[in-house]
Amino acid sequence: MCGIVGYVGEREAAPILLDGLARLEYRGYDSVGIAVLEENGRISIHKRVGKLDRLTSRLSGATPSGHQGIGHTRWATHGKPSDINAHPHTDCSGDVVVIHNGIVENHQELKEQLLAAGHKFTSETDTEVIAHLVEDRLAEENDLHQALEQTVQILAGAHAILVMSKNEPGTIVAARAGNAGGVVVGYGHGETYLASDLPALLPHTRRVVFLENGDVVRVTAGRAVYRNTGRAVEKTPQQIAYDPVSAAKGSFKHFMQKEIAEQPEAILNTLRGRALFSEARVELEDLKLSPSQLEAIKRVVLVGMGTSLHAAMIGRQYIERIAGIPAEVENASEMRYREAIIGSDTLFVSLTQSGETVDTLAAMEMAKEKGCLQVVVCNVVGSEATRVADGAIYTRCGPEIGVASTKTYVAAISALYMLACYLGQQRGIVDRERIGGLLSPLARLPYAAGEVVHRSGEYERLAHKFYRCEDFLFLGRGLQYPVAMEGALKLKEVSYIHAEGYPAGEMKHGPIALIDREMPVVALVPQDVLREKMMSNIEQVKAREGIVISVATEGDEEVAGRSDHVMYVPKISDLLAPVLTSISLQLLAYHIAVRRGCDVDQPRNLAKTVTVE
Ligand code: G6P
C-alpha cells in the first residue's frame, strides 16, 4: 500500500525522491519521509506525519544534498501515523536506513530477541526490526546485499524493502518477498531508480525490471545486480509504453473528476481491436486459450475486492446470460481461506485494476494450486496478477490516480462483457447474429457514457440539496444490485457518509425500518425487465415518507412522477445499463464529497493499492 522510491546517480537525489513520492501519494498518505546520503557521509532523514506537502513546506526548499536516497509515503499498519513512525527507519547507530511496504508478521518475536541483544527501538513500527536485523547481519558480513538477503529470510509475511547504509555509499539494496506490492528497477544513463510503482519512474526512464518474488537487488549508478535464493540471476530490462501526460490533472480540479470524464475513452480503448463490430466477432488475442481449454470449462468463478468485486458481480451475470456457463462470484479475501471446490474445469476470473491487491493475489495462488485456468482483468501491464494468470484482458485506461476507482471499473465491466461474448462465441453457444446484437449497443456505449458525464452540472445541483445527509440507501435489482453496492461504496469512500447498497427485494427485511425524511433512497430504475418491481419499491418508500432519488431511462416520465428527484441516463440495452447508472452514481458521490469539502482523491484511511491484509 505504501509508496516507495529510490535513486542513485549523479543528480541531486532529494528533488527526484520528492517528485516520485508526489506521483505515488495515492498509495498511502499517512506520513512521508526521505533519507539522503550526503557528500559528508552523513545520512540526512526528514520525515513528517501527514501528506507530502507538509514535509515539503517544512523543508521549504532546503532539501538535503546528495546523489542517492530513498523515500516513502506510508499507509499505517503497525504504529499510528506520527513523525516517529514515519519511514525511513534506522538501526541503533543511524548508519542503516530502511523503507518498507508490507507487514512483518513475526515482528513482536523478533523485536523481543533484538531488545534482549541490546538493540534500542525508537518507533512502534514493525519495519524497524528490519533495520536492526540488517545491522546485525552487517556486523558479520559487511555486505549490504547479503545482509538484506539473509534478513528477508527471517521475516514472516510479504515485503517490499529498500535499504541504504552510510558504509556502502553509492549502493541501495531492495528486496521483494511475496505479494506486498512490487519493486521496479528503472535504468537511466549512469543512474538507477527504484519505485513501488511505474508512475514514479516514467518521467525518467521506461527501461525497467520488475522484481520477482524472492529477488534481492543491489543497485548502483546505472547498474543492477540481482540475486534470488542465494544465486545470481540475469534480468533483461523491458521497455514500457506509457503516457506520463495522462497521469496529470490538467484543467480538472480532481483526478476523480478527470477520470470520471475519461470513461468514454477508457471504454473505447478497452473495446478497440477486440469488439469487431463489422464482423460481429470478439477477438481476445491476449487470452491465448486453446479450443480444448475453452471446451473444458464447466463453471466460472469471479473474484475481486472493493469496486472490482462489484464489477465481478456484474460479470457473473454476463457469463451466465451471454455465455450460458454457470458462474459464481466471491470476495477474494473470503475465498482465499475457504476450502473452495474448484479445479481444472473452473475458469477463475480475477478483477483487479492494480494487479497487486493482496487478497486477490492469494485467491489466484489458491486457484493455481487447484489447477484452474485463470484470466485476469487488469489495468496495470506487467503487474503480479497478470503474471500469475494464464491470460490477461488489459483495460487500457492509462493510470488511475484517484483512490476511488472509476474508469478502471467501467472498463472492467466492458471487458467482462466481451469475455462473456467471446466464451459464448468460441464454445459455439452464441451465433454470429446474437453476437452482432450484443455488439451493437456496445458500439454506442462510449457515446452514451459521454452523455452521462456531460450532465455533471445536474449532479452538482443535486449534491447541493443532499450533501448534509448522514445516511443514504441505494437499491437495485438484477444487474443494478451491484451498481447499488458500488454507488454506496463510492459515497462512503469519498464523502464519509454512511451508505448501504441493497438488493431492492431485501428492503422489506430490515432496511425499510430506517426509512424517514432524513435518509435519501437512491433507486436504480432503468427500463429493464425488473423496472416494475423497482417501481413497487419506490412506492413502498414513498408510503413511508421517504425521499426517493431515482436513476431512470431518459423519457421515463412515470419514474419522475413518483420520485422526488430523477437523474436520467440514455437508453441502452439492459445488459449495458449498469455502466451508465454507475457513472451517474459516481457523479453523485463526487459532487457530494466536493460540497462537503472532502479530499476526494485521497480519502482518509484508504489506499489505492491494498497490499496488506
Ligand atoms: C482499494 C481501492 C479501490 C479498489 C480496491 C481493489 O480499496 O481504493 O478503489 O477497488 O482496492 O483494488 P484492485 O486493484 O484489486 O482493483
XYZ file of C-alpha atoms and ligand atoms in Angstrom:
629
model
C 0.000 0.000 0.000
C 2.852 2.375 0.769
C 4.735 4.183 -1.973
C 8.469 3.576 -2.247
C 11.166 5.411 -4.237
C 14.952 5.267 -4.503
C 17.624 6.982 -6.588
C 21.354 6.618 -7.116
C 23.229 8.585 -9.775
C 24.866 11.907 -10.451
C 21.931 14.229 -9.908
C 20.610 15.636 -6.645
C 18.528 12.843 -5.147
C 16.056 14.783 -2.968
C 14.056 16.512 -5.744
C 13.773 13.205 -7.625
C 12.578 11.423 -4.486
C 10.040 14.126 -3.624
C 8.711 14.192 -7.184
C 8.443 10.369 -7.166
C 6.560 10.443 -3.864
C 4.148 13.043 -5.224
C 3.365 10.619 -8.059
C 2.849 7.736 -5.628
C 0.955 9.522 -2.899
C -2.262 7.750 -3.905
C -0.743 4.581 -2.464
C -0.717 5.896 1.096
C -0.630 9.304 2.718
C -0.497 8.962 6.488
C 3.105 10.161 6.664
C 6.071 10.684 4.399
C 9.850 10.668 4.646
C 13.137 10.712 2.759
C 16.728 9.786 3.581
C 19.636 11.185 1.547
C 23.264 10.152 1.850
C 25.102 13.459 1.881
C 28.561 14.177 0.480
C 29.991 14.341 4.004
C 28.958 10.700 4.524
C 26.054 11.546 6.831
C 22.552 10.217 6.232
C 20.058 13.043 6.464
C 16.493 11.944 7.292
C 13.421 14.149 7.015
C 10.020 12.756 7.865
C 6.646 14.096 8.809
C 3.175 12.877 9.672
C 0.521 13.795 7.077
C 0.808 14.347 3.381
C 3.834 15.188 1.293
C 3.121 18.924 1.218
C 3.664 19.052 4.989
C 7.166 17.703 4.513
C 7.975 19.926 1.553
C 6.742 23.035 3.344
C 8.859 22.148 6.351
C 11.894 21.674 4.110
C 10.944 24.943 2.354
C 13.478 24.407 -0.390
C 16.319 23.427 1.957
C 16.413 19.818 0.811
C 19.376 17.665 1.829
C 22.109 17.480 -0.798
C 23.433 14.139 -2.039
C 23.309 11.782 -5.016
C 21.488 8.849 -3.520
C 18.455 8.416 -1.325
C 15.229 6.610 -0.536
C 11.705 7.891 0.135
C 8.416 6.558 1.427
C 4.782 7.538 1.664
C 3.012 5.464 4.294
C -0.302 3.744 4.847
C -0.042 2.829 8.524
C -0.347 -0.797 9.617
C 1.687 -1.100 12.844
C 2.064 2.102 14.806
C -0.215 5.111 14.391
C 0.641 7.801 11.849
C 3.231 10.056 13.558
C 6.580 11.686 12.840
C 8.385 8.911 14.686
C 6.544 6.075 12.971
C 7.076 7.591 9.518
C 9.657 5.820 7.347
C 12.656 5.698 6.842
C 13.653 3.831 9.989
C 17.192 3.316 11.214
C 19.251 0.866 13.198
C 20.810 1.826 16.560
C 23.667 3.796 15.052
C 21.654 5.529 12.332
C 24.026 4.050 9.725
C 21.351 1.863 8.101
C 18.081 3.270 6.765
C 15.097 1.199 5.698
C 11.761 1.781 3.997
C 9.222 -0.975 3.728
C 5.869 -1.976 2.362
C 4.183 -4.999 3.963
C 3.774 -6.436 7.440
C 6.497 -8.217 9.410
C 4.145 -10.775 10.879
C 6.690 -12.070 13.410
C 7.932 -8.610 14.397
C 6.947 -8.998 18.049
C 9.086 -12.074 18.474
C 11.972 -10.542 16.508
C 11.760 -7.315 18.472
C 11.996 -9.196 21.777
C 15.098 -11.025 20.558
C 16.682 -7.791 19.353
C 15.861 -5.954 22.603
C 17.392 -8.808 24.561
C 20.535 -8.471 22.432
C 20.753 -4.790 23.350
C 19.105 -3.053 20.372
C 17.220 0.161 21.091
C 13.937 0.895 19.292
C 12.533 4.318 18.650
C 9.270 3.657 16.780
C 6.200 1.435 17.204
C 6.512 0.052 13.699
C 7.141 -3.489 12.593
C 9.535 -2.073 9.958
C 12.139 -1.010 12.482
C 13.081 -4.633 13.202
C 14.347 -4.840 9.611
C 16.878 -2.048 10.227
C 18.181 -3.765 13.361
C 18.333 -7.165 11.696
C 20.316 -5.719 8.796
C 22.622 -4.051 11.332
C 23.287 -7.441 12.963
C 23.933 -9.162 9.636
C 26.245 -6.359 8.538
C 28.347 -6.847 11.644
C 29.067 -10.370 10.361
C 29.066 -9.965 6.571
C 29.820 -6.310 5.863
C 27.889 -6.692 2.602
C 24.563 -4.923 2.349
C 23.256 -7.151 -0.442
C 23.865 -10.322 1.558
C 22.691 -8.719 4.779
C 19.313 -7.907 3.258
C 19.049 -11.320 1.620
C 19.590 -13.011 4.973
C 17.249 -10.637 6.774
C 14.390 -11.286 4.373
C 14.645 -15.000 5.121
C 13.860 -14.345 8.784
C 10.832 -12.152 8.120
C 7.380 -13.711 8.066
C 4.849 -12.108 5.714
C 5.162 -10.331 2.400
C 7.519 -7.405 1.844
C 8.987 -4.817 -0.467
C 12.066 -3.285 1.167
C 14.728 -0.688 0.278
C 17.877 -0.301 2.380
C 20.803 2.092 2.269
C 23.884 2.237 4.510
C 26.347 5.063 5.007
C 29.103 2.444 4.975
C 28.285 1.415 1.391
C 27.970 4.720 -0.445
C 26.660 4.541 -4.000
C 24.520 1.478 -3.232
C 20.863 0.816 -2.494
C 19.597 -2.709 -1.993
C 15.996 -3.790 -2.457
C 14.038 -6.972 -1.903
C 10.695 -8.357 -2.798
C 9.216 -11.248 -0.834
C 5.653 -12.334 -1.543
C 2.872 -10.070 -2.671
C 3.268 -6.901 -0.640
C 3.419 -4.820 -3.784
C 6.147 -4.614 -6.320
C 9.573 -3.104 -6.661
C 10.517 -1.800 -10.086
C 14.113 -1.026 -11.064
C 14.409 1.768 -13.635
C 17.548 2.082 -15.765
C 18.726 5.581 -16.681
C 22.031 6.793 -18.189
C 24.525 6.446 -15.360
C 21.722 6.437 -12.820
C 19.264 3.921 -11.389
C 15.816 4.360 -9.918
C 13.677 2.215 -7.673
C 9.951 2.517 -7.069
C 6.955 0.553 -5.918
C 5.061 1.743 -8.999
C 5.712 2.878 -12.531
C 4.357 6.450 -12.318
C 7.369 7.451 -10.189
C 9.829 6.169 -12.808
C 8.272 7.176 -16.075
C 9.389 10.819 -16.132
C 12.958 9.422 -16.066
C 13.034 6.105 -17.859
C 10.938 3.413 -19.490
C 13.566 0.658 -19.253
C 12.550 -1.351 -16.243
C 12.809 -4.667 -14.447
C 10.040 -5.830 -12.106
C 11.427 -7.740 -9.133
C 10.075 -11.276 -8.812
C 9.200 -12.936 -5.550
C 12.489 -13.693 -3.723
C 14.613 -11.239 -5.702
C 17.152 -9.091 -3.901
C 18.904 -6.443 -5.984
C 21.922 -4.221 -5.445
C 21.659 -1.035 -7.479
C 24.485 1.374 -8.122
C 24.582 4.275 -10.597
C 23.428 2.740 -13.907
C 23.758 -0.875 -12.751
C 21.713 -3.527 -11.022
C 22.846 -6.960 -9.805
C 20.144 -9.485 -8.946
C 20.116 -12.498 -6.669
C 17.366 -14.929 -5.769
C 17.620 -17.589 -3.056
C 21.381 -17.226 -2.852
C 22.072 -17.358 -6.587
C 22.886 -14.646 -9.111
C 20.163 -14.097 -11.713
C 20.292 -12.234 -15.018
C 17.464 -9.893 -15.946
C 16.820 -8.042 -19.180
C 15.063 -4.700 -18.816
C 11.787 -4.336 -20.674
C 10.568 -1.191 -22.384
C 7.312 0.209 -21.025
C 4.896 2.045 -23.306
C 3.060 4.537 -21.149
C 1.890 8.089 -21.399
C 3.012 10.193 -18.429
C 0.836 13.088 -19.603
C -2.287 11.117 -18.796
C -1.146 10.967 -15.172
C -1.510 14.759 -14.851
C -4.627 16.533 -13.614
C -4.760 19.055 -16.441
C -7.599 21.556 -16.082
C -9.625 19.321 -13.761
C -9.975 20.101 -10.085
C -9.509 16.500 -9.028
C -8.209 13.275 -10.531
C -11.548 11.638 -9.721
C -13.346 14.262 -11.793
C -10.873 13.798 -14.646
C -11.121 10.036 -14.502
C -14.929 10.120 -14.491
C -14.728 12.319 -17.585
C -12.255 9.937 -19.247
C -14.642 6.996 -19.086
C -15.949 7.153 -22.663
C -12.344 6.976 -23.872
C -11.435 4.255 -21.358
C -14.311 2.100 -22.631
C -13.349 2.784 -26.226
C -9.729 1.825 -25.607
C -10.817 -1.376 -23.899
C -13.037 -2.320 -26.849
C -10.577 -1.320 -29.576
C -9.438 -4.244 -31.721
C -11.410 -6.688 -29.586
C -15.052 -5.957 -30.348
C -15.066 -6.285 -34.137
C -18.372 -4.614 -34.885
C -18.485 -5.041 -38.652
C -17.564 -8.726 -38.445
C -19.830 -9.421 -35.444
C -16.946 -11.098 -33.643
C -14.961 -10.681 -30.453
C -11.210 -11.269 -30.537
C -9.294 -11.530 -27.275
C -5.858 -12.327 -28.610
C -4.022 -11.753 -25.355
C -6.014 -14.565 -23.733
C -4.459 -17.398 -25.711
C -6.948 -20.031 -24.583
C -6.934 -23.139 -26.735
C -10.200 -24.665 -28.050
C -9.757 -27.649 -25.735
C -9.238 -25.376 -22.719
C -12.367 -23.433 -23.613
C -14.321 -26.631 -24.107
C -13.309 -27.945 -20.675
C -14.849 -25.010 -18.792
C -17.836 -26.145 -16.741
C -18.120 -23.129 -14.472
C -16.708 -19.686 -13.960
C -15.691 -18.223 -10.593
C -15.071 -14.486 -10.403
C -13.259 -12.731 -7.552
C -12.221 -9.211 -6.637
C -12.206 -6.696 -3.808
C -13.950 -3.356 -3.371
C -15.048 -1.816 -6.627
C -13.513 -4.707 -8.551
C -15.786 -7.100 -6.678
C -18.777 -5.095 -7.882
C -17.515 -5.338 -11.462
C -17.142 -9.095 -10.902
C -20.774 -9.297 -9.694
C -21.912 -7.742 -12.959
C -19.553 -10.003 -14.910
C -21.063 -13.057 -13.305
C -24.434 -12.205 -14.790
C -22.835 -11.607 -18.213
C -21.188 -15.011 -18.150
C -24.473 -16.700 -17.262
C -26.722 -14.700 -19.546
C -24.470 -14.424 -22.575
C -22.153 -17.442 -22.451
C -24.603 -19.754 -20.676
C -21.960 -21.031 -18.236
C -22.763 -21.382 -14.505
C -20.952 -18.576 -12.714
C -20.342 -17.525 -9.131
C -18.713 -14.514 -7.581
C -16.887 -14.162 -4.303
C -14.944 -11.683 -2.251
C -11.296 -12.701 -2.702
C -10.437 -12.234 0.997
C -13.085 -14.835 1.884
C -12.351 -17.173 -0.983
C -8.676 -17.474 -0.079
C -9.453 -19.022 3.315
C -12.227 -21.315 2.176
C -11.915 -24.898 1.090
C -13.341 -23.929 -2.272
C -14.237 -26.774 -4.583
C -12.670 -25.597 -7.809
C -10.421 -27.352 -10.273
C -9.389 -27.865 -13.863
C -12.964 -27.416 -15.105
C -13.151 -23.946 -13.498
C -12.315 -20.732 -15.273
C -11.136 -18.405 -12.498
C -11.609 -14.757 -13.445
C -9.959 -12.164 -11.211
C -10.747 -8.486 -11.305
C -8.054 -6.113 -10.081
C -7.234 -2.744 -11.559
C -3.830 -2.629 -9.829
C -2.946 -6.293 -10.232
C -1.482 -6.125 -6.727
C -4.330 -6.499 -4.232
C -3.012 -8.971 -1.695
C -6.266 -10.893 -1.157
C -6.963 -11.206 -4.864
C -3.436 -12.473 -5.457
C -3.817 -15.016 -2.653
C -7.101 -16.277 -4.120
C -5.353 -16.559 -7.510
C -2.491 -18.555 -5.980
C -5.034 -20.913 -4.443
C -6.823 -21.296 -7.776
C -3.479 -22.012 -9.431
C -2.701 -24.778 -6.948
C -6.098 -26.286 -7.650
C -5.385 -26.328 -11.372
C -7.896 -23.698 -12.548
C -7.494 -21.918 -15.822
C -7.080 -18.240 -14.974
C -7.907 -14.944 -16.610
C -7.330 -11.555 -15.024
C -8.951 -8.261 -15.963
C -6.362 -5.668 -15.019
C -5.201 -2.150 -15.808
C -1.501 -2.452 -14.994
C 0.700 -4.137 -17.567
C 3.239 -6.481 -16.014
C 1.618 -6.437 -12.548
C 1.800 -9.510 -10.369
C -1.746 -10.689 -11.140
C -1.015 -10.687 -14.858
C 1.965 -12.899 -14.233
C 0.010 -15.420 -12.176
C -2.903 -15.679 -14.624
C -2.835 -17.712 -17.840
C -4.238 -14.776 -19.742
C -4.995 -11.103 -19.184
C -7.516 -8.670 -20.567
C -5.980 -5.247 -20.068
C -8.361 -2.374 -19.535
C -6.042 0.170 -21.224
C -7.286 3.103 -19.142
C -3.924 4.718 -18.524
C -3.039 5.456 -14.909
C -5.884 5.867 -12.451
C -4.710 8.172 -9.673
C -7.935 8.867 -7.755
C -8.024 6.359 -4.909
C -11.677 5.521 -5.533
C -11.803 3.576 -8.798
C -13.981 4.934 -11.582
C -12.678 4.488 -15.119
C -10.977 1.152 -14.453
C -14.313 -0.147 -13.102
C -16.403 0.722 -16.169
C -13.622 -0.526 -18.439
C -13.536 -3.798 -16.478
C -17.304 -4.213 -16.947
C -16.819 -3.672 -20.695
C -14.009 -6.243 -20.696
C -16.211 -8.786 -18.896
C -18.985 -8.216 -21.414
C -16.541 -9.037 -24.195
C -15.225 -12.040 -22.296
C -18.767 -13.407 -21.999
C -19.354 -12.830 -25.736
C -16.025 -14.464 -26.518
C -16.704 -17.542 -24.384
C -20.144 -17.938 -25.971
C -18.739 -17.445 -29.452
C -15.737 -19.778 -29.101
C -17.789 -22.516 -27.452
C -20.337 -22.312 -30.253
C -23.200 -21.309 -27.933
C -23.736 -17.839 -29.329
C -24.170 -17.446 -33.078
C -22.968 -14.561 -35.173
C -26.344 -12.905 -35.277
C -26.602 -12.814 -31.499
C -23.028 -11.516 -31.182
C -23.984 -8.789 -33.653
C -26.990 -7.966 -31.461
C -24.799 -7.848 -28.362
C -22.131 -5.711 -30.000
C -24.363 -3.048 -31.459
C -25.275 -1.438 -28.078
C -21.628 -1.862 -27.077
C -20.641 0.327 -30.012
C -22.904 3.071 -28.612
C -21.677 2.686 -25.052
C -18.778 5.214 -25.114
C -21.098 7.843 -26.583
C -23.865 7.111 -24.047
C -21.296 7.218 -21.213
C -20.208 10.626 -22.513
C -23.804 11.856 -22.322
C -23.987 10.937 -18.634
C -20.656 12.649 -17.954
C -21.878 15.810 -19.699
C -24.690 16.114 -17.181
C -22.241 16.638 -14.342
C -23.815 20.036 -13.579
C -27.148 18.395 -12.712
C -25.414 16.248 -10.118
C -23.715 19.289 -8.688
C -27.151 20.827 -8.115
C -28.498 17.596 -6.627
C -25.483 17.382 -4.320
C -26.257 20.866 -3.093
C -29.607 19.559 -1.803
C -28.343 16.402 -0.137
C -24.757 16.936 0.964
C -25.708 17.386 4.625
C -27.428 13.958 4.895
C -25.652 11.445 7.068
C -27.171 8.229 5.660
C -28.093 7.012 2.202
C -29.715 3.808 0.990
C -29.065 2.537 -2.556
C -31.461 -0.007 -4.060
C -31.231 -2.006 -7.266
C -32.305 -5.328 -8.714
C -30.633 -7.792 -11.051
C -27.728 -6.107 -12.817
C -28.466 -2.927 -10.879
C -27.900 -4.572 -7.499
C -24.076 -4.487 -7.819
C -24.459 -0.889 -9.034
C -26.349 -0.059 -5.822
C -23.461 -1.594 -3.854
C -20.945 0.386 -5.866
C -22.930 3.626 -5.503
C -22.962 3.185 -1.719
C -19.250 2.336 -1.672
C -18.306 5.386 -3.747
C -20.296 7.692 -1.490
C -18.755 6.199 1.673
C -15.241 6.343 0.261
C -15.168 9.934 -0.867
C -17.725 11.761 1.296
C -17.604 9.715 4.566
C -21.406 9.482 4.501
C -22.779 6.226 5.806
C -24.390 4.410 2.870
C -25.759 0.928 2.260
C -26.375 -0.849 -1.023
C -29.104 -3.467 -1.037
C -30.956 -5.670 -3.476
C -34.298 -3.865 -3.539
C -36.184 -7.068 -2.725
C -34.329 -7.220 0.566
C -35.561 -3.781 1.614
C -38.597 -5.148 3.397
C -36.398 -7.434 5.502
C -34.824 -4.691 7.575
C -33.691 -1.527 5.772
C -37.297 -0.337 5.492
C -37.205 0.319 9.255
C -34.665 3.077 8.606
C -36.730 4.996 6.089
C -37.650 8.520 7.139
C -37.370 12.051 5.786
C -33.696 12.265 6.699
C -32.332 9.376 4.650
C -32.460 9.623 0.847
C -33.118 6.382 -1.015
C -31.401 6.135 -4.376
C -33.435 3.801 -6.598
C -31.925 2.383 -9.781
C -34.845 2.071 -12.186
C -33.643 1.813 -15.780
C -36.148 0.408 -18.271
C -35.247 -3.242 -17.864
C -37.195 -6.395 -17.022
C -37.221 -5.528 -13.334
C -38.447 -1.941 -13.703
C -41.964 -2.684 -12.481
C -40.597 -4.377 -9.352
C -38.456 -1.334 -8.664
C -41.498 0.904 -9.120
C -43.201 -1.038 -6.320
C -40.175 -0.488 -4.094
C -40.335 3.241 -4.797
C -43.996 3.222 -3.780
C -43.121 1.453 -0.556
C -40.503 4.076 0.270
C -42.865 6.932 -0.574
C -45.640 5.386 1.532
C -43.275 5.791 4.499
C -42.480 9.401 3.646
C -39.008 8.545 2.395
C -37.128 10.711 -0.109
C -36.511 9.000 -3.440
C -33.769 9.936 -5.905
C -34.232 7.761 -8.980
C -31.820 6.975 -11.760
C -34.020 6.184 -14.757
C -34.006 5.881 -18.523
C -34.393 9.115 -20.437
C -38.040 9.838 -21.181
C -39.414 7.690 -18.375
C -41.876 10.265 -17.055
C -43.598 7.790 -14.806
C -40.485 7.404 -12.636
C -40.157 11.184 -12.452
C -43.788 11.404 -11.298
C -43.232 9.032 -8.420
C -39.783 10.198 -7.247
C -38.643 13.352 -5.509
C -35.740 13.697 -7.958
C -34.826 11.848 -11.103
C -31.496 11.644 -12.900
C -31.765 10.355 -16.441
C -29.354 8.120 -18.320
C -29.595 7.368 -22.067
C -31.450 4.287 -23.269
C -29.173 1.300 -23.868
C -29.557 -2.478 -23.547
C -30.393 -3.932 -20.111
C -27.019 -5.623 -20.019
C -25.070 -2.409 -20.505
C -27.248 -0.105 -18.413
C -25.092 -0.775 -15.293
C -22.259 1.195 -16.900
C -24.447 4.280 -17.288
C -26.141 4.069 -13.893
C -22.719 3.550 -12.256
C -21.376 6.732 -13.848
C -24.457 8.544 -12.583
C -23.706 7.411 -9.006
C -20.007 8.308 -9.340
C -21.037 11.858 -10.217
C -23.404 12.000 -7.264
C -20.692 10.805 -4.851
C -18.089 13.138 -6.349
C -20.192 16.283 -6.095
C -21.439 15.494 -2.588
C -17.843 14.942 -1.449
C -16.670 18.194 -3.035
C -19.545 20.054 -1.430
C -18.587 18.594 1.966
C -15.010 19.744 1.441
C -13.573 16.203 1.419
C -10.275 15.190 -0.098
C -11.840 13.240 -2.973
C -8.615 11.969 -4.499
C -7.076 10.791 -1.252
C -9.871 9.921 1.172
C -8.840 9.347 4.759
C -7.592 5.872 5.700
C -7.837 4.480 2.156
C -5.154 3.450 -0.298
C -5.278 2.769 -3.996
C -3.435 -0.499 -3.845
C -4.095 -2.705 -0.860
C -1.045 -4.900 -0.441
C -1.582 -5.897 3.191
C -4.309 -7.977 4.808
C -8.795 -0.306 -2.865
C -9.153 0.857 -3.770
C -10.430 0.548 -4.539
C -10.275 -0.769 -5.299
C -9.867 -1.916 -4.366
C -9.490 -3.155 -5.146
O -9.733 -0.424 -1.855
O -9.328 2.028 -3.011
O -10.708 1.592 -5.438
O -11.487 -1.091 -5.874
O -8.721 -1.524 -3.609
O -8.344 -2.879 -5.891
P -7.916 -3.642 -7.194
O -6.612 -3.006 -7.588
O -7.749 -5.077 -6.829
O -8.966 -3.428 -8.204
